[in-house]
GROMACS .gro file of C-alpha atoms in nm:
model
  304
    1UNK     CA    1   0.633   0.809   6.892
    2UNK     CA    2   0.562   1.139   6.988
    3UNK     CA    3   0.938   1.227   6.945
    4UNK     CA    4   0.937   1.124   6.598
    5UNK     CA    5   0.680   1.360   6.480
    6UNK     CA    6   0.413   1.102   6.375
    7UNK     CA    7   0.152   1.204   6.143
    8UNK     CA    8  -0.201   1.062   6.059
    9UNK     CA    9  -0.357   1.061   5.710
   10UNK     CA   10  -0.647   0.853   5.566
   11UNK     CA   11  -0.619   0.728   5.201
   12UNK     CA   12  -0.846   0.502   4.977
   13UNK     CA   13  -0.826   0.322   4.652
   14UNK     CA   14  -1.106   0.312   4.430
   15UNK     CA   15  -1.167   0.181   4.091
   16UNK     CA   16  -1.233   0.434   3.798
   17UNK     CA   17  -1.240   0.450   3.420
   18UNK     CA   18  -0.963   0.681   3.272
   19UNK     CA   19  -0.955   0.829   2.921
   20UNK     CA   20  -0.614   0.924   2.789
   21UNK     CA   21  -0.499   1.132   2.506
   22UNK     CA   22  -0.166   1.022   2.367
   23UNK     CA   23   0.106   1.234   2.161
   24UNK     CA   24   0.425   1.164   2.034
   25UNK     CA   25   0.672   1.423   1.990
   26UNK     CA   26   1.050   1.408   1.921
   27UNK     CA   27   1.011   0.991   1.953
   28UNK     CA   28   0.880   1.043   2.296
   29UNK     CA   29   0.509   0.915   2.380
   30UNK     CA   30   0.327   1.121   2.643
   31UNK     CA   31  -0.016   1.040   2.774
   32UNK     CA   32  -0.246   1.266   2.958
   33UNK     CA   33  -0.560   1.207   3.163
   34UNK     CA   34  -0.854   1.387   3.013
   35UNK     CA   35  -1.140   1.218   3.196
   36UNK     CA   36  -1.172   1.019   3.523
   37UNK     CA   37  -1.499   0.859   3.620
   38UNK     CA   38  -1.532   0.639   3.954
   39UNK     CA   39  -1.705   0.309   3.902
   40UNK     CA   40  -1.955   0.162   4.184
   41UNK     CA   41  -2.008  -0.181   4.257
   42UNK     CA   42  -2.241  -0.367   4.048
   43UNK     CA   43  -2.397  -0.718   4.050
   44UNK     CA   44  -2.509  -0.920   3.762
   45UNK     CA   45  -2.801  -1.011   3.958
   46UNK     CA   46  -2.963  -0.963   4.308
   47UNK     CA   47  -2.883  -1.345   4.398
   48UNK     CA   48  -2.504  -1.295   4.308
   49UNK     CA   49  -2.292  -1.199   4.624
   50UNK     CA   50  -1.976  -1.106   4.426
   51UNK     CA   51  -1.970  -0.732   4.332
   52UNK     CA   52  -1.821  -0.652   3.996
   53UNK     CA   53  -1.683  -0.305   3.930
   54UNK     CA   54  -1.838  -0.219   3.603
   55UNK     CA   55  -2.017   0.080   3.438
   56UNK     CA   56  -2.100   0.239   3.111
   57UNK     CA   57  -1.815   0.407   2.925
   58UNK     CA   58  -1.967   0.738   2.828
   59UNK     CA   59  -1.922   0.797   2.538
   60UNK     CA   60  -1.911   0.458   2.352
   61UNK     CA   61  -1.837   0.412   1.986
   62UNK     CA   62  -1.997   0.122   1.814
   63UNK     CA   63  -1.967   0.084   1.442
   64UNK     CA   64  -1.837   0.439   1.412
   65UNK     CA   65  -2.149   0.563   1.600
   66UNK     CA   66  -2.109   0.762   1.934
   67UNK     CA   67  -2.353   0.651   2.206
   68UNK     CA   68  -2.392   0.809   2.562
   69UNK     CA   69  -2.650   0.744   2.836
   70UNK     CA   70  -2.903   0.940   2.666
   71UNK     CA   71  -2.917   0.745   2.358
   72UNK     CA   72  -2.772   0.413   2.448
   73UNK     CA   73  -3.107   0.237   2.410
   74UNK     CA   74  -3.076   0.313   2.033
   75UNK     CA   75  -2.800   0.068   1.976
   76UNK     CA   76  -2.902  -0.193   1.735
   77UNK     CA   77  -2.965  -0.529   1.897
   78UNK     CA   78  -2.873  -0.720   1.573
   79UNK     CA   79  -2.495  -0.818   1.563
   80UNK     CA   80  -2.417  -0.673   1.914
   81UNK     CA   81  -2.402  -0.854   2.260
   82UNK     CA   82  -2.583  -0.698   2.557
   83UNK     CA   83  -2.507  -0.741   2.935
   84UNK     CA   84  -2.739  -0.663   3.223
   85UNK     CA   85  -2.610  -0.520   3.556
   86UNK     CA   86  -2.778  -0.401   3.865
   87UNK     CA   87  -2.655  -0.051   3.895
   88UNK     CA   88  -2.796   0.203   4.167
   89UNK     CA   89  -3.059  -0.056   4.264
   90UNK     CA   90  -3.171  -0.079   3.900
   91UNK     CA   91  -3.137  -0.356   3.647
   92UNK     CA   92  -2.958  -0.195   3.327
   93UNK     CA   93  -2.887  -0.347   3.026
   94UNK     CA   94  -2.580  -0.225   2.825
   95UNK     CA   95  -2.406  -0.311   2.516
   96UNK     CA   96  -2.110  -0.546   2.618
   97UNK     CA   97  -1.851  -0.347   2.417
   98UNK     CA   98  -1.954  -0.029   2.613
   99UNK     CA   99  -1.906  -0.182   2.942
  100UNK     CA  100  -1.565  -0.103   3.130
  101UNK     CA  101  -1.434  -0.231   3.451
  102UNK     CA  102  -1.316  -0.547   3.634
  103UNK     CA  103  -1.476  -0.869   3.737
  104UNK     CA  104  -1.527  -0.940   4.106
  105UNK     CA  105  -1.293  -1.219   4.151
  106UNK     CA  106  -1.022  -0.991   4.012
  107UNK     CA  107  -1.112  -0.714   4.229
  108UNK     CA  108  -1.137  -0.922   4.535
  109UNK     CA  109  -0.770  -1.054   4.454
  110UNK     CA  110  -0.644  -0.704   4.403
  111UNK     CA  111  -0.796  -0.598   4.744
  112UNK     CA  112  -0.617  -0.895   4.913
  113UNK     CA  113  -0.284  -0.784   4.781
  114UNK     CA  114  -0.339  -0.441   4.872
  115UNK     CA  115  -0.398  -0.518   5.233
  116UNK     CA  116  -0.087  -0.731   5.240
  117UNK     CA  117   0.090  -0.433   5.106
  118UNK     CA  118  -0.019  -0.139   5.289
  119UNK     CA  119  -0.158  -0.291   5.630
  120UNK     CA  120   0.099  -0.276   5.902
  121UNK     CA  121   0.251  -0.081   6.185
  122UNK     CA  122   0.555   0.099   6.286
  123UNK     CA  123   0.692   0.056   6.618
  124UNK     CA  124   0.995   0.203   6.828
  125UNK     CA  125   1.165   0.087   7.169
  126UNK     CA  126   0.952   0.225   7.439
  127UNK     CA  127   1.269   0.241   7.677
  128UNK     CA  128   1.454   0.501   7.441
  129UNK     CA  129   1.518   0.834   7.585
  130UNK     CA  130   1.305   1.060   7.365
  131UNK     CA  131   1.508   1.375   7.403
  132UNK     CA  132   1.828   1.183   7.323
  133UNK     CA  133   1.681   0.996   7.008
  134UNK     CA  134   1.472   1.284   6.912
  135UNK     CA  135   1.450   1.268   6.521
  136UNK     CA  136   1.654   0.948   6.505
  137UNK     CA  137   1.457   0.760   6.252
  138UNK     CA  138   1.673   0.451   6.257
  139UNK     CA  139   1.504   0.334   6.562
  140UNK     CA  140   1.161   0.306   6.375
  141UNK     CA  141   1.078  -0.039   6.263
  142UNK     CA  142   0.801  -0.104   6.006
  143UNK     CA  143   0.615  -0.414   5.894
  144UNK     CA  144   0.583  -0.413   5.625
  145UNK     CA  145   0.907  -0.215   5.532
  146UNK     CA  146   0.745  -0.024   5.258
  147UNK     CA  147   0.561   0.168   5.523
  148UNK     CA  148   0.909   0.356   5.617
  149UNK     CA  149   0.868   0.536   5.277
  150UNK     CA  150   0.587   0.714   5.414
  151UNK     CA  151   0.750   0.860   5.708
  152UNK     CA  152   1.019   0.992   5.499
  153UNK     CA  153   1.272   1.065   5.785
  154UNK     CA  154   1.037   1.271   5.969
  155UNK     CA  155   0.925   1.497   5.647
  156UNK     CA  156   0.603   1.337   5.614
  157UNK     CA  157   0.314   1.541   5.512
  158UNK     CA  158  -0.025   1.512   5.335
  159UNK     CA  159   0.108   1.607   5.001
  160UNK     CA  160   0.401   1.358   5.038
  161UNK     CA  161   0.173   1.059   5.141
  162UNK     CA  162  -0.069   1.149   4.866
  163UNK     CA  163   0.208   1.130   4.611
  164UNK     CA  164   0.318   0.804   4.719
  165UNK     CA  165  -0.022   0.668   4.715
  166UNK     CA  166  -0.093   0.808   4.352
  167UNK     CA  167   0.239   0.635   4.256
  168UNK     CA  168   0.103   0.317   4.378
  169UNK     CA  169  -0.216   0.347   4.219
  170UNK     CA  170  -0.046   0.430   3.896
  171UNK     CA  171   0.190   0.130   3.925
  172UNK     CA  172  -0.140  -0.088   3.976
  173UNK     CA  173  -0.329   0.059   3.655
  174UNK     CA  174  -0.011   0.015   3.455
  175UNK     CA  175  -0.008  -0.350   3.551
  176UNK     CA  176  -0.376  -0.387   3.460
  177UNK     CA  177  -0.340  -0.214   3.148
  178UNK     CA  178  -0.038  -0.446   3.035
  179UNK     CA  179  -0.209  -0.780   3.148
  180UNK     CA  180  -0.576  -0.706   3.170
  181UNK     CA  181  -0.803  -0.733   3.445
  182UNK     CA  182  -1.013  -1.023   3.335
  183UNK     CA  183  -0.936  -1.362   3.535
  184UNK     CA  184  -1.009  -1.683   3.412
  185UNK     CA  185  -0.840  -2.010   3.494
  186UNK     CA  186  -0.828  -2.116   3.133
  187UNK     CA  187  -0.678  -1.806   3.016
  188UNK     CA  188  -0.338  -1.877   3.166
  189UNK     CA  189  -0.284  -2.185   2.947
  190UNK     CA  190  -0.435  -2.060   2.622
  191UNK     CA  191  -0.226  -1.897   2.377
  192UNK     CA  192  -0.174  -1.510   2.394
  193UNK     CA  193  -0.426  -1.305   2.193
  194UNK     CA  194  -0.392  -0.962   2.042
  195UNK     CA  195  -0.599  -0.662   2.109
  196UNK     CA  196  -0.816  -0.523   1.819
  197UNK     CA  197  -0.827  -0.187   1.721
  198UNK     CA  198  -0.688   0.098   1.496
  199UNK     CA  199  -0.318   0.155   1.502
  200UNK     CA  200  -0.185   0.485   1.401
  201UNK     CA  201   0.171   0.493   1.285
  202UNK     CA  202   0.386   0.817   1.220
  203UNK     CA  203   0.664   0.763   0.965
  204UNK     CA  204   0.899   1.032   0.785
  205UNK     CA  205   0.865   1.076   0.413
  206UNK     CA  206   1.084   1.290   0.165
  207UNK     CA  207   0.906   1.523  -0.087
  208UNK     CA  208   1.133   1.629  -0.373
  209UNK     CA  209   1.028   1.987  -0.506
  210UNK     CA  210   1.157   1.937  -0.865
  211UNK     CA  211   1.131   2.310  -0.912
  212UNK     CA  212   1.400   2.387  -0.657
  213UNK     CA  213   1.608   2.076  -0.819
  214UNK     CA  214   1.574   2.190  -1.159
  215UNK     CA  215   1.870   2.429  -1.164
  216UNK     CA  216   2.129   2.183  -0.995
  217UNK     CA  217   2.007   1.917  -1.219
  218UNK     CA  218   2.059   2.147  -1.525
  219UNK     CA  219   2.410   2.251  -1.422
  220UNK     CA  220   2.514   1.877  -1.380
  221UNK     CA  221   2.359   1.793  -1.744
  222UNK     CA  222   2.561   2.077  -1.882
  223UNK     CA  223   2.878   1.979  -1.715
  224UNK     CA  224   2.851   1.615  -1.834
  225UNK     CA  225   2.763   1.725  -2.190
  226UNK     CA  226   3.056   1.978  -2.183
  227UNK     CA  227   3.291   1.717  -2.065
  228UNK     CA  228   3.165   1.469  -2.321
  229UNK     CA  229   3.212   1.720  -2.610
  230UNK     CA  230   3.573   1.813  -2.461
  231UNK     CA  231   3.652   1.428  -2.441
  232UNK     CA  232   3.523   1.376  -2.802
  233UNK     CA  233   3.689   1.663  -2.955
  234UNK     CA  234   4.026   1.559  -2.788
  235UNK     CA  235   3.953   1.198  -2.935
  236UNK     CA  236   3.885   1.288  -3.276
  237UNK     CA  237   4.095   1.603  -3.339
  238UNK     CA  238   4.385   1.543  -3.573
  239UNK     CA  239   4.604   1.807  -3.431
  240UNK     CA  240   4.623   1.589  -3.104
  241UNK     CA  241   4.560   1.858  -2.853
  242UNK     CA  242   4.732   1.770  -2.529
  243UNK     CA  243   4.525   1.692  -2.201
  244UNK     CA  244   4.703   1.856  -1.877
  245UNK     CA  245   4.496   1.866  -1.564
  246UNK     CA  246   4.751   2.085  -1.366
  247UNK     CA  247   4.780   2.365  -1.601
  248UNK     CA  248   4.617   2.533  -1.912
  249UNK     CA  249   4.949   2.617  -2.064
  250UNK     CA  250   4.979   2.305  -2.279
  251UNK     CA  251   4.627   2.372  -2.426
  252UNK     CA  252   4.726   2.739  -2.523
  253UNK     CA  253   5.044   2.590  -2.676
  254UNK     CA  254   4.841   2.353  -2.887
  255UNK     CA  255   4.893   2.423  -3.276
  256UNK     CA  256   5.123   2.379  -3.537
  257UNK     CA  257   5.299   2.705  -3.484
  258UNK     CA  258   5.414   2.619  -3.131
  259UNK     CA  259   5.437   2.247  -3.177
  260UNK     CA  260   5.827   2.263  -3.113
  261UNK     CA  261   5.783   2.453  -2.809
  262UNK     CA  262   5.507   2.240  -2.667
  263UNK     CA  263   5.691   1.932  -2.734
  264UNK     CA  264   5.856   1.921  -2.375
  265UNK     CA  265   5.769   1.634  -2.167
  266UNK     CA  266   5.712   1.782  -1.844
  267UNK     CA  267   5.580   2.109  -1.708
  268UNK     CA  268   5.911   2.260  -1.597
  269UNK     CA  269   6.066   2.220  -1.951
  270UNK     CA  270   5.762   2.377  -2.109
  271UNK     CA  271   5.765   2.663  -1.882
  272UNK     CA  272   6.138   2.706  -1.941
  273UNK     CA  273   6.080   2.714  -2.319
  274UNK     CA  274   5.789   2.950  -2.315
  275UNK     CA  275   5.941   3.198  -2.068
  276UNK     CA  276   6.126   3.405  -2.325
  277UNK     CA  277   5.838   3.400  -2.586
  278UNK     CA  278   5.642   3.686  -2.706
  279UNK     CA  279   5.329   3.547  -2.869
  280UNK     CA  280   5.020   3.703  -3.044
  281UNK     CA  281   4.686   3.544  -3.109
  282UNK     CA  282   4.649   3.516  -3.494
  283UNK     CA  283   4.401   3.342  -3.749
  284UNK     CA  284   4.493   3.131  -4.033
  285UNK     CA  285   4.324   2.867  -4.246
  286UNK     CA  286   4.348   2.612  -3.944
  287UNK     CA  287   4.182   2.859  -3.710
  288UNK     CA  288   4.299   3.060  -3.411
  289UNK     CA  289   4.630   3.002  -3.270
  290UNK     CA  290   4.928   3.189  -3.090
  291UNK     CA  291   5.207   3.255  -3.297
  292UNK     CA  292   5.582   3.379  -3.190
  293UNK     CA  293   5.650   3.737  -3.246
  294UNK     CA  294   5.963   3.794  -3.056
  295UNK     CA  295   6.209   3.671  -2.766
  296UNK     CA  296   6.240   3.849  -2.468
  297UNK     CA  297   6.631   3.835  -2.447
  298UNK     CA  298   6.660   3.973  -2.797
  299UNK     CA  299   6.427   4.253  -2.666
  300UNK     CA  300   6.645   4.333  -2.388
  301UNK     CA  301   6.972   4.330  -2.596
  302UNK     CA  302   6.809   4.588  -2.854
  303UNK     CA  303   6.730   4.827  -2.578
  304UNK     CA  304   7.093   4.780  -2.470
   0.00000   0.00000   0.00000
């Protein structure tokens, strides 16, 4: 296989405790690993041959109090459960709520699965002409097939292999976080349970600043008030002021002096009747109004 530029790399998977910090920005949730602590094998007793992978999560929060390895012994005994593990050849008792990790049966099952997934070999036909089939990676056969991904068509490197191994570890971690790492035969028939904790939810709220809304509100109220006054005046005015929306001319002609001129039924007739008029604004006992002073046609005739 020398003509295929084979490379060698040593990789290993190990259990660890990860602390994450999560943020939500523009509806996108992002997690960042802020701490990673490897876990060493531990036994609940010296007679137990199955090793668990558990350790104290440092720091640990119990009843809103923060504890570390230095003051973990000060956790109140009443109301808390404790578990003893043989860590670093020493029997150590920790609060159960502060122990993170996985049980030995789950770890053994996961190890068996990883061996079946990663253990294998890649071969090629030995009789092939090395010079002729140089860089022809179609002749490479791997079992299991996913090992071909590590070869990467002859572009394999330590960084590429490390990224692939990290992707596998991330996938296993995500599955453990989704389903948990505690194995118990009865748990598969039991109803689903909910994780306890504090949920922080972000919602959008609208705050009204009434100082900025005071002017448009006052303008709306004033407009409605003027409209009501206008409608009331039109309704109760004995002079029957006409209401026209397309022109202000009928309103200007309202009054007893120009009643005959404003009697036209449409705007074209009204404009034709008022075109030759020369009017002036006068005041009488009924109020202000326009009065006819002269006619433009007569004025032209006098000039002639």
